[in-house]
Amino acid sequence: MARNLDSDLKILCGSANPDLGMEIASSLGIKLSDIHISKFADTEIHVQIEESVRGKDVFIIQPTCPPVNENLWNC
């Protein structure tokens, strides 16, 4: 049975390479998931996923080279 990628797959993309995230989502025929990225006053990073990902296959498009915390979500 074929899977419906739009309902079974979520692509999250940080801000370090949004073009890559959009290209991947476009080639899969889905849209990027909505997220909000900000920093707290103490420089900790806050990521709010703006839609349900429960029960979905979720892929994060973002580099993990040092400094990992900044590059993982790169505000």
Short mmCIF file of N, CA and C in Angstrom, two decimals:
data_model
loop_
_atom_site.label_atom_id
_atom_site.label_comp_id
_atom_site.label_asym_id
_atom_site.label_seq_id
_atom_site.Cartn_x
_atom_site.Cartn_y
_atom_site.Cartn_z
N MET A 1 0.83 -1.17 0.00
CA MET A 1 0.00 0.00 0.00
C MET A 1 0.88 1.24 0.00
N ALA A 2 0.63 2.20 -0.87
CA ALA A 2 1.43 3.43 -0.96
C ALA A 2 1.12 4.34 0.22
N ARG A 3 2.17 4.99 0.70
CA ARG A 3 2.01 5.94 1.80
C ARG A 3 1.74 7.32 1.26
N ASN A 4 0.95 8.09 1.97
CA ASN A 4 0.70 9.48 1.62
C ASN A 4 1.79 10.32 2.28
N LEU A 5 2.80 10.73 1.50
CA LEU A 5 3.93 11.46 2.07
C LEU A 5 3.50 12.73 2.77
N ASP A 6 2.50 13.42 2.23
CA ASP A 6 2.07 14.69 2.82
C ASP A 6 1.55 14.50 4.25
N SER A 7 0.94 13.38 4.55
CA SER A 7 0.39 13.19 5.89
C SER A 7 1.29 12.34 6.78
N ASP A 8 2.21 11.57 6.24
CA ASP A 8 3.06 10.68 7.03
C ASP A 8 4.46 11.23 7.29
N LEU A 9 4.88 12.23 6.56
CA LEU A 9 6.26 12.71 6.62
C LEU A 9 6.29 14.19 6.95
N LYS A 10 7.18 14.57 7.87
CA LYS A 10 7.37 15.97 8.23
C LYS A 10 8.85 16.30 8.06
N ILE A 11 9.12 17.43 7.44
CA ILE A 11 10.49 17.93 7.26
C ILE A 11 10.62 19.20 8.07
N LEU A 12 11.55 19.21 9.04
CA LEU A 12 11.85 20.39 9.83
C LEU A 12 13.18 20.95 9.35
N CYS A 13 13.26 22.25 9.21
CA CYS A 13 14.49 22.87 8.73
C CYS A 13 14.83 24.06 9.61
N GLY A 14 16.06 24.06 10.12
CA GLY A 14 16.54 25.22 10.86
C GLY A 14 16.84 26.34 9.88
N SER A 15 17.46 27.39 10.37
CA SER A 15 17.69 28.56 9.53
C SER A 15 19.06 28.58 8.86
N ALA A 16 19.91 27.58 9.07
CA ALA A 16 21.24 27.59 8.47
C ALA A 16 21.21 27.36 6.97
N ASN A 17 20.28 26.55 6.47
CA ASN A 17 20.21 26.28 5.04
C ASN A 17 18.76 26.06 4.60
N PRO A 18 17.94 27.13 4.65
CA PRO A 18 16.53 26.97 4.30
C PRO A 18 16.32 26.57 2.84
N ASP A 19 17.22 26.99 1.94
CA ASP A 19 17.08 26.61 0.54
C ASP A 19 17.16 25.10 0.35
N LEU A 20 18.06 24.45 1.08
CA LEU A 20 18.18 23.00 1.01
C LEU A 20 16.91 22.33 1.52
N GLY A 21 16.39 22.82 2.64
CA GLY A 21 15.16 22.27 3.18
C GLY A 21 14.00 22.41 2.22
N MET A 22 13.87 23.60 1.60
CA MET A 22 12.79 23.81 0.64
C MET A 22 12.95 22.93 -0.59
N GLU A 23 14.19 22.74 -1.04
CA GLU A 23 14.44 21.90 -2.21
C GLU A 23 14.09 20.43 -1.92
N ILE A 24 14.46 19.96 -0.75
CA ILE A 24 14.15 18.58 -0.37
C ILE A 24 12.63 18.39 -0.28
N ALA A 25 11.95 19.30 0.42
CA ALA A 25 10.50 19.20 0.55
C ALA A 25 9.82 19.27 -0.81
N SER A 26 10.29 20.17 -1.66
CA SER A 26 9.70 20.32 -2.99
C SER A 26 9.86 19.05 -3.81
N SER A 27 11.05 18.44 -3.74
CA SER A 27 11.28 17.23 -4.52
C SER A 27 10.44 16.06 -4.02
N LEU A 28 10.04 16.11 -2.73
CA LEU A 28 9.15 15.08 -2.16
C LEU A 28 7.68 15.42 -2.37
N GLY A 29 7.42 16.63 -2.84
CA GLY A 29 6.04 17.05 -3.08
C GLY A 29 5.28 17.43 -1.82
N ILE A 30 6.02 17.88 -0.77
CA ILE A 30 5.38 18.29 0.48
C ILE A 30 5.91 19.67 0.86
N LYS A 31 5.29 20.28 1.88
CA LYS A 31 5.77 21.57 2.35
C LYS A 31 6.59 21.37 3.62
N LEU A 32 7.48 22.32 3.89
CA LEU A 32 8.23 22.28 5.14
C LEU A 32 7.27 22.47 6.31
N SER A 33 7.54 21.81 7.41
CA SER A 33 6.73 22.00 8.60
C SER A 33 7.00 23.38 9.17
N ASP A 34 5.96 23.97 9.77
CA ASP A 34 6.09 25.30 10.36
C ASP A 34 6.76 25.21 11.72
N ILE A 35 7.85 25.97 11.89
CA ILE A 35 8.53 26.05 13.18
C ILE A 35 8.85 27.51 13.47
N HIS A 36 9.02 27.82 14.75
CA HIS A 36 9.43 29.16 15.18
C HIS A 36 10.69 28.98 16.00
N ILE A 37 11.77 29.68 15.63
CA ILE A 37 13.06 29.56 16.31
C ILE A 37 13.39 30.91 16.93
N SER A 38 13.76 30.90 18.22
CA SER A 38 14.15 32.14 18.90
C SER A 38 15.19 31.80 19.96
N LYS A 39 15.76 32.85 20.55
CA LYS A 39 16.73 32.67 21.64
C LYS A 39 16.18 33.32 22.91
N PHE A 40 16.39 32.64 24.02
CA PHE A 40 16.07 33.22 25.32
C PHE A 40 17.15 34.24 25.66
N ALA A 41 16.91 35.06 26.68
CA ALA A 41 17.87 36.08 27.09
C ALA A 41 19.22 35.48 27.47
N ASP A 42 19.23 34.24 27.97
CA ASP A 42 20.50 33.60 28.36
C ASP A 42 21.16 32.88 27.19
N THR A 43 20.71 33.13 25.97
CA THR A 43 21.21 32.61 24.68
C THR A 43 20.81 31.15 24.39
N GLU A 44 20.04 30.52 25.30
CA GLU A 44 19.52 29.19 24.99
C GLU A 44 18.57 29.30 23.81
N ILE A 45 18.53 28.27 22.99
CA ILE A 45 17.70 28.28 21.79
C ILE A 45 16.35 27.63 22.08
N HIS A 46 15.29 28.25 21.60
CA HIS A 46 13.94 27.74 21.77
C HIS A 46 13.36 27.44 20.39
N VAL A 47 12.89 26.22 20.19
CA VAL A 47 12.27 25.83 18.93
C VAL A 47 10.84 25.39 19.24
N GLN A 48 9.89 26.03 18.58
CA GLN A 48 8.48 25.67 18.74
C GLN A 48 7.99 25.08 17.42
N ILE A 49 7.62 23.81 17.43
CA ILE A 49 7.05 23.18 16.24
C ILE A 49 5.58 23.57 16.20
N GLU A 50 5.17 24.22 15.12
CA GLU A 50 3.85 24.83 15.03
C GLU A 50 2.76 23.90 14.49
N GLU A 51 3.04 22.62 14.41
CA GLU A 51 2.04 21.66 13.95
C GLU A 51 2.34 20.31 14.58
N SER A 52 1.37 19.44 14.60
CA SER A 52 1.53 18.13 15.23
C SER A 52 2.46 17.24 14.39
N VAL A 53 3.40 16.60 15.07
CA VAL A 53 4.26 15.62 14.42
C VAL A 53 4.08 14.24 15.05
N ARG A 54 3.08 14.12 15.90
CA ARG A 54 2.81 12.85 16.58
C ARG A 54 2.51 11.76 15.56
N GLY A 55 3.23 10.65 15.66
CA GLY A 55 3.00 9.51 14.79
C GLY A 55 3.55 9.68 13.38
N LYS A 56 4.31 10.74 13.14
CA LYS A 56 4.85 11.02 11.80
C LYS A 56 6.32 10.63 11.73
N ASP A 57 6.81 10.45 10.53
CA ASP A 57 8.24 10.30 10.31
C ASP A 57 8.79 11.71 10.15
N VAL A 58 9.71 12.11 11.04
CA VAL A 58 10.22 13.48 11.07
C VAL A 58 11.70 13.48 10.73
N PHE A 59 12.07 14.36 9.80
CA PHE A 59 13.47 14.53 9.42
C PHE A 59 13.85 15.98 9.64
N ILE A 60 15.03 16.19 10.23
CA ILE A 60 15.53 17.54 10.49
C ILE A 60 16.66 17.82 9.52
N ILE A 61 16.53 18.93 8.78
CA ILE A 61 17.55 19.34 7.82
C ILE A 61 18.34 20.47 8.46
N GLN A 62 19.57 20.18 8.90
CA GLN A 62 20.40 21.18 9.56
C GLN A 62 21.79 20.60 9.82
N PRO A 63 22.85 21.40 9.64
CA PRO A 63 24.20 20.90 9.90
C PRO A 63 24.43 20.70 11.40
N THR A 64 25.34 19.80 11.74
CA THR A 64 25.68 19.55 13.14
C THR A 64 27.16 19.74 13.42
N CYS A 65 27.84 20.55 12.62
CA CYS A 65 29.26 20.81 12.87
C CYS A 65 29.41 21.83 14.01
N PRO A 66 30.57 21.87 14.67
CA PRO A 66 30.77 22.80 15.78
C PRO A 66 30.61 24.27 15.35
N PRO A 67 30.06 25.10 16.20
CA PRO A 67 29.42 24.83 17.49
C PRO A 67 28.04 24.23 17.28
N VAL A 68 27.84 23.05 17.82
CA VAL A 68 26.64 22.26 17.53
C VAL A 68 25.37 22.99 17.95
N ASN A 69 25.32 23.57 19.14
CA ASN A 69 24.09 24.21 19.60
C ASN A 69 23.64 25.32 18.65
N GLU A 70 24.58 26.16 18.22
CA GLU A 70 24.22 27.23 17.30
C GLU A 70 23.88 26.69 15.91
N ASN A 71 24.61 25.71 15.44
CA ASN A 71 24.38 25.19 14.10
C ASN A 71 23.20 24.26 14.01
N LEU A 72 22.83 23.64 15.13
CA LEU A 72 21.69 22.72 15.08
C LEU A 72 20.41 23.47 14.73
N TRP A 73 20.21 24.64 15.33
CA TRP A 73 18.99 25.41 15.02
C TRP A 73 19.32 26.80 14.51
N ASN A 74 20.52 27.28 14.64
CA ASN A 74 21.02 28.52 14.05
C ASN A 74 19.99 29.65 13.99
N CYS A 75 19.81 30.30 15.11
CA CYS A 75 18.85 31.42 15.16
C CYS A 75 19.36 32.63 14.41
#
